[in-house]
Coordinates of C-alpha atoms in Angstrom, one line a residue:
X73 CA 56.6 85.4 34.7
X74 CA 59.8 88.0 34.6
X75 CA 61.4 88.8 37.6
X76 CA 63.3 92.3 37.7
X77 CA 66.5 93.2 39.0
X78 CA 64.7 93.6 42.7
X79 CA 63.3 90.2 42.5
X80 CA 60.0 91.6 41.7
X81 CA 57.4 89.4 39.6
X82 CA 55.5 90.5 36.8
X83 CA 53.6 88.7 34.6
X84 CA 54.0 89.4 30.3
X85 CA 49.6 89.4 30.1
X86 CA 47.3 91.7 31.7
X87 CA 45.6 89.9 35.1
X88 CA 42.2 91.0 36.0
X89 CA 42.8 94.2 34.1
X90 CA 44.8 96.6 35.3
X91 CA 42.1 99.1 36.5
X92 CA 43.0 101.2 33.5
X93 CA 46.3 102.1 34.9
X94 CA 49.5 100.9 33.0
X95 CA 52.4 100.6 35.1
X96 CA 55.3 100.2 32.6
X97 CA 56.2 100.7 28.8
X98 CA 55.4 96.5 28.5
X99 CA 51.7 96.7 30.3
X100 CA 53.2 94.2 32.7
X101 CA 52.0 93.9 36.1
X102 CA 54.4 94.7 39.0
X103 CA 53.5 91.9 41.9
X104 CA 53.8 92.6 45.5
X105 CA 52.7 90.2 47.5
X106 CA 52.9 91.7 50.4
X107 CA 50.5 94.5 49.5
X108 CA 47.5 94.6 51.8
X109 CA 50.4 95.1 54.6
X110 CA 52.0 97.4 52.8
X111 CA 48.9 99.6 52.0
X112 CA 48.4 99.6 55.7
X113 CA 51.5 100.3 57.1
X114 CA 51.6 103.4 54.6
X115 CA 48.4 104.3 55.7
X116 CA 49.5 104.6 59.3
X117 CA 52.8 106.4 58.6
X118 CA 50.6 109.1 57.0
X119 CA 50.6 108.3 53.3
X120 CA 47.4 110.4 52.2
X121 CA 46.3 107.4 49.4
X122 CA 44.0 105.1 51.4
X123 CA 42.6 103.8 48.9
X124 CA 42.5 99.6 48.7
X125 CA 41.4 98.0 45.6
X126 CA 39.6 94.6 45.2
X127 CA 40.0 92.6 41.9
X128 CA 38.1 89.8 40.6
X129 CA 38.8 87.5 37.8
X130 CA 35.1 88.5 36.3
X131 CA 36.4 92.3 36.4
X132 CA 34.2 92.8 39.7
X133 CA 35.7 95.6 41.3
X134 CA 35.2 97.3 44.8
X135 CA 37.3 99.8 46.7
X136 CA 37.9 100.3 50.3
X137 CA 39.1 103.0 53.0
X138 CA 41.9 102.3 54.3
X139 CA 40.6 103.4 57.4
X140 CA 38.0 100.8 57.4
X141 CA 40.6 98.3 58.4
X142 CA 42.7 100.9 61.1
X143 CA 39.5 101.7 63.4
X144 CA 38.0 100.4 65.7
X145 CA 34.3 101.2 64.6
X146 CA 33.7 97.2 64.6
X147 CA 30.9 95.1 63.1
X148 CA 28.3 94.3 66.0
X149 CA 29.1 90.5 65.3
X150 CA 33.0 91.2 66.1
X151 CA 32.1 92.8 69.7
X152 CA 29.7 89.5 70.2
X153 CA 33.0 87.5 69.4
X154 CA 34.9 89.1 71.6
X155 CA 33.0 89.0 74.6
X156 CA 31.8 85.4 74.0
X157 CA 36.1 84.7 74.4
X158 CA 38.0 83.4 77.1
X159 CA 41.2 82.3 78.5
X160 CA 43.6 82.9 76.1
X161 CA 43.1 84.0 72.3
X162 CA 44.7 83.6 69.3
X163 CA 43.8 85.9 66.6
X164 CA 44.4 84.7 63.4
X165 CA 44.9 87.2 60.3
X166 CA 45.2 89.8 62.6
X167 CA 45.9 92.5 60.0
X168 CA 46.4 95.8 61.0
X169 CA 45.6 94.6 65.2
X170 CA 42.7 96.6 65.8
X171 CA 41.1 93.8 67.5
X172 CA 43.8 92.5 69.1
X173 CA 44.5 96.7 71.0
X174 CA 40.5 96.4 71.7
X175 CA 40.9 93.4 73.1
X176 CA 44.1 94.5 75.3
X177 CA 42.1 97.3 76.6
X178 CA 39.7 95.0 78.1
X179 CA 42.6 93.2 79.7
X180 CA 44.3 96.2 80.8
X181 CA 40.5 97.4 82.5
X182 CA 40.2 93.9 83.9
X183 CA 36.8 93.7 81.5
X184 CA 36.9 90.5 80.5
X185 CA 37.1 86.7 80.4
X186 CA 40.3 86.6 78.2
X187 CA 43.7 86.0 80.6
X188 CA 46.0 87.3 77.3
X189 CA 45.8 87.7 73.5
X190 CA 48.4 86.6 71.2
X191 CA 47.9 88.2 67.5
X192 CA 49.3 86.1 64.3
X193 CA 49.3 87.4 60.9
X194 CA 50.9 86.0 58.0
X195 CA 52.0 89.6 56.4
X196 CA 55.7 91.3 57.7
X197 CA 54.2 94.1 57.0
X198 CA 51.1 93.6 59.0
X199 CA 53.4 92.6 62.1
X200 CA 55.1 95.6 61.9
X201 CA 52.2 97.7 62.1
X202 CA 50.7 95.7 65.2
X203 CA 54.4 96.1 66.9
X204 CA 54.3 100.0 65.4
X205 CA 50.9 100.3 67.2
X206 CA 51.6 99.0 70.6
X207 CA 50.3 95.4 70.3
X208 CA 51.7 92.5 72.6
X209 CA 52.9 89.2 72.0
X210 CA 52.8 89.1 68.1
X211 CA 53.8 86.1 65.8
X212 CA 54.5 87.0 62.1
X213 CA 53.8 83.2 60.5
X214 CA 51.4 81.1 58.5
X215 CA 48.9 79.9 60.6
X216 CA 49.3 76.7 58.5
X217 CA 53.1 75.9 60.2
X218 CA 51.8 77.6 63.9
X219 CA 51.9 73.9 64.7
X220 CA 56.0 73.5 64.0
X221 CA 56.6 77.0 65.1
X222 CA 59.4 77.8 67.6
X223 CA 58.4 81.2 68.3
X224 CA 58.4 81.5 72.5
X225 CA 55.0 83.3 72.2
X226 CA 53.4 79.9 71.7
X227 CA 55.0 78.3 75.2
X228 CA 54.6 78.9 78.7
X229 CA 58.7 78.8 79.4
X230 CA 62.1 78.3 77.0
X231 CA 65.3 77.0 78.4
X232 CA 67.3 79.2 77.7
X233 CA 70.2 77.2 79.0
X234 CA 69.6 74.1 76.6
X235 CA 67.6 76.5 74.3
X236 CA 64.6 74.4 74.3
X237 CA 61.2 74.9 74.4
X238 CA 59.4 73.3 77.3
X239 CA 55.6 73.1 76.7
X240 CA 52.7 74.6 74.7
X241 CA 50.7 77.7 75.7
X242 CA 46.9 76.4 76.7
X243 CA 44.7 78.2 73.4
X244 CA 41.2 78.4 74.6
X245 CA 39.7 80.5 71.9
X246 CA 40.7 80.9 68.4
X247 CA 39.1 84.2 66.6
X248 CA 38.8 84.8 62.8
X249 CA 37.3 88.1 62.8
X250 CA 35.8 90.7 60.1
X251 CA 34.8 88.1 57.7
X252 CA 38.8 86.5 58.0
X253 CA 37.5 83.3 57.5
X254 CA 37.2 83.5 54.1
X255 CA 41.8 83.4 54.2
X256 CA 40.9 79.7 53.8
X257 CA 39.8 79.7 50.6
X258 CA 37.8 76.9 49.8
X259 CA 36.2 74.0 51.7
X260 CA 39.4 72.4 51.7
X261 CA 41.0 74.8 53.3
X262 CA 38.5 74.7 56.1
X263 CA 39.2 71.2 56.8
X264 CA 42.7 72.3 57.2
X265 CA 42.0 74.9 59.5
X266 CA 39.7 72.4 61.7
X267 CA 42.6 69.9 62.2
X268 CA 45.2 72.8 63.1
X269 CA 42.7 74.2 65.5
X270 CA 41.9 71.0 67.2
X271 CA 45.9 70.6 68.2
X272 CA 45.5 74.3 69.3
X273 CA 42.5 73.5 71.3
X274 CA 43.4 70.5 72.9
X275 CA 44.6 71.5 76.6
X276 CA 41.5 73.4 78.4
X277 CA 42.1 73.9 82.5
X278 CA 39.7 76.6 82.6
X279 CA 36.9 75.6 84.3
X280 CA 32.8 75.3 82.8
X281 CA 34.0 76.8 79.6
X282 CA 34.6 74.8 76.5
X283 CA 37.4 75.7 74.2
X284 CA 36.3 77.3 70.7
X285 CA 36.7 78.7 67.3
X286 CA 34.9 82.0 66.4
X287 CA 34.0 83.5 63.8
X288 CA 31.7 85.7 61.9
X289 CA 30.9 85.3 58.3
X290 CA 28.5 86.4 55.6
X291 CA 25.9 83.4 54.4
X292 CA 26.3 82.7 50.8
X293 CA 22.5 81.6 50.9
X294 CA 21.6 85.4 51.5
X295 CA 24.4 86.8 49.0
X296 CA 23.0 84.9 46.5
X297 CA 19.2 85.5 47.3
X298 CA 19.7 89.6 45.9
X299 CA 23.0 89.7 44.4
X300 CA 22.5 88.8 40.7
X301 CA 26.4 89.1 39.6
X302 CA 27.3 86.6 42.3
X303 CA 24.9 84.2 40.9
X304 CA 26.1 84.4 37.9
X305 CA 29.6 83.9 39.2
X306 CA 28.4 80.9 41.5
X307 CA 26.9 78.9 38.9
X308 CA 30.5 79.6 36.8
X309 CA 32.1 78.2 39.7
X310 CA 29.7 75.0 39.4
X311 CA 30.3 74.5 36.1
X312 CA 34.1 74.2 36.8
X313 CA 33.4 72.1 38.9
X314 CA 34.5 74.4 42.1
X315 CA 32.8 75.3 45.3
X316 CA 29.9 78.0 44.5
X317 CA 31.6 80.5 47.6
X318 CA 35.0 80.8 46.0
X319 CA 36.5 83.8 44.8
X320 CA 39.5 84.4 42.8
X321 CA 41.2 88.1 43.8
X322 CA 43.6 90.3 44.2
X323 CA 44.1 93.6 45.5
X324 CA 45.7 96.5 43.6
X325 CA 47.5 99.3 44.9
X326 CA 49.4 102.4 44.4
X327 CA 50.3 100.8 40.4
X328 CA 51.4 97.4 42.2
X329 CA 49.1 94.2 42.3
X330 CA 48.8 91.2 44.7
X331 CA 49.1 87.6 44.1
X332 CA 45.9 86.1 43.1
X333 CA 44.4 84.4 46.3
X334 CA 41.2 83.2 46.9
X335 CA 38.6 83.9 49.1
X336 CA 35.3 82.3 50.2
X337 CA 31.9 82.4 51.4
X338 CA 30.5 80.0 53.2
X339 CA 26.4 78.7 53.5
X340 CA 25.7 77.8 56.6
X341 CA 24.5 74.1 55.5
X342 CA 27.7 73.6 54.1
X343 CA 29.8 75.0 57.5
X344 CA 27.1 72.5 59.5
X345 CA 28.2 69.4 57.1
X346 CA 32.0 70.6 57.9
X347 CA 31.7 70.7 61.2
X348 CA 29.9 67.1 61.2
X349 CA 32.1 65.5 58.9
X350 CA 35.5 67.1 61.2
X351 CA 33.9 66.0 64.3
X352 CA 33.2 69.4 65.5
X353 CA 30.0 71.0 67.4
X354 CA 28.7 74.1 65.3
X355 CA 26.6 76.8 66.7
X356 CA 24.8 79.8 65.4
X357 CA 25.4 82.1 68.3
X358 CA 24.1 85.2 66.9
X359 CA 23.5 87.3 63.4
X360 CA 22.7 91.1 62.2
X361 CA 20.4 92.2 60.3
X362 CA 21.9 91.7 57.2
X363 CA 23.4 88.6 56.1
X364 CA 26.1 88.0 59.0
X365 CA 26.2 85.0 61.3
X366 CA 28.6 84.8 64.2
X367 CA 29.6 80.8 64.8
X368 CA 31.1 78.9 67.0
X369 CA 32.8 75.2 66.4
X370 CA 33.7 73.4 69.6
X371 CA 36.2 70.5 69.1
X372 CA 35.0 66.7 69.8
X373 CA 37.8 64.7 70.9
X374 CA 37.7 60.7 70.8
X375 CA 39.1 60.9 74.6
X376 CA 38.4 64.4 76.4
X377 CA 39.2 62.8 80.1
X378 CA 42.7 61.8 79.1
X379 CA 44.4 64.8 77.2
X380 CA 48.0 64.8 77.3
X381 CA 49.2 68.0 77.9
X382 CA 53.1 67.5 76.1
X383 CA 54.2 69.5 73.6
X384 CA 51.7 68.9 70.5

């Protein structure tokens, strides 16, 4: 890689084609990886290209509206999720926070279980936009570190006298919705998600409900029961040895590209052997029509009567 004067990337070779658009005298490939927020903070401050491209490393492309990720024309699955939540939520990838504004109008109308919804998403971009748009109590951070985060959102009081934080916010359900789940990657990155979520999940004071993880996903069973190319990319994937559901992307955008990331679809056999092997309960709560599921894991701790409720 090169960087540029700005600190920009860009790569000498052509990734995932470049959509027939060259972007500079060299062919290389301005990086931004910051895009997806970017693309939707421009979208809301009026910039007439809404248009959101998705690479693949097999030259699979598809191309969104903008507007798909601004509305709040939902899924049927995300409005399941939403009213299956209580207490207090975290919303992880929270993207553009049109879940987390539904979600504070059913606080505001006193229509709902949830107490409060905190909204975290990775992108400075994105956190701009949910702050831009009127949503509360946002946290601009990899949900990977929310564990060793200081940010005040996450505790019930801060001294501000001693400048210390005093004790951890109860979390009694986490969210992952419009297909988010798939941020993790691969079934690694799962795992990883399990064991943050179980620290998260820990305290529950709420009474006769039982702390949880949501989310809705597509079954890679029924992709690959009518989807020919994804076949032929899953059985690729086999033969390197990877996970059949991962992806390799990126998303391209006004002559800029993303970092490559990857993305993943889940059977649910393999989710129930996740859940087992973690020590988590999994649920099918509810599907479409299609090939959408809406699940819930519920944490299994080794002593549930004796939680400590100190900082985690």
């Amino acid at each position: 890689p090169m960087y540029n004067d700005h600190g920009n990337i860009y790569f000498e070779d052509n990734q995932f084609g470049n959509n027939n658009n060259d972007n500079d005298d060299n062919n290389n490939i301005l990086i931004n990886n910051d895009l997806f927020g970017q693309a939707l903070l421009d979208f809301f401050n009026g910039d007439p290209d809404n248009t959101l491209t998705l690479l693949r490393d097999d030259d699979f492309v598809v191309e969104y509206s903008l507007m798909e990720f601004i509305t709040q024309n939902f899924d049927p699955l995300v409005y399941v999720a939403i009213e299956k939540s209580v207490g207090v939520v975290l919303n992880i990838g929270a993207g553009s926070g049109s879940h987390s504004l539904y979600i504070q109008d059913l606080l505001d109308k006193k229509n709902t279980e949830i107490t409060d919804i905190i909204s975290l998403d990775i992108s400075k971009n994105s956190f701009q936009l949910m702050n831009d748009r009127g949503v509360r109590n946002t946290i601009c951070c990899d949900y990977k570190n929310i564990l060793i985060s200081n940010d005040p959102i996450l505790f019930e009081n801060h001294d501000n006298h001693n400048n210390k934080l005093l004790k951890r916010r109860e979390i009694n359900t986490i969210v992952l919705l419009g297909n988010s789940i798939g941020m993790v990657g691969d079934i690694d990155g799962l795992k990883d998600l399990l064991t943050i979520c179980r620290e998260l999940l820990k305290i529950n004071t709420l009474d006769n409900h039982e702390n949880m993880l949501l989310f809705d996903c597509s079954d890679l069973e029924l992709i690959l029961s009518d989807d020919e190319h994804q076949i032929q990319y899953s059985l690729n994937n086999k033969l390197k040895g990877d996970y059949e559901g991962e992806n390799r992307m990126r998303y391209y955008y006004k002559n800029q590209y993303s970092d490559i990331f990857k993305w993943v679809y889940f059977s649910i056999p393999t989710l129930e052997e996740i859940a087992k092997e973690m020590n988590w309960k999994m649920s099918v709560i509810d599907r479409d029509d299609d090939i959408d599921f809406l699940i819930k894991f519920v944490p299994i701790y080794d002593d549930e009567v004796n939680i400590n409720n100190s900082i985690l």
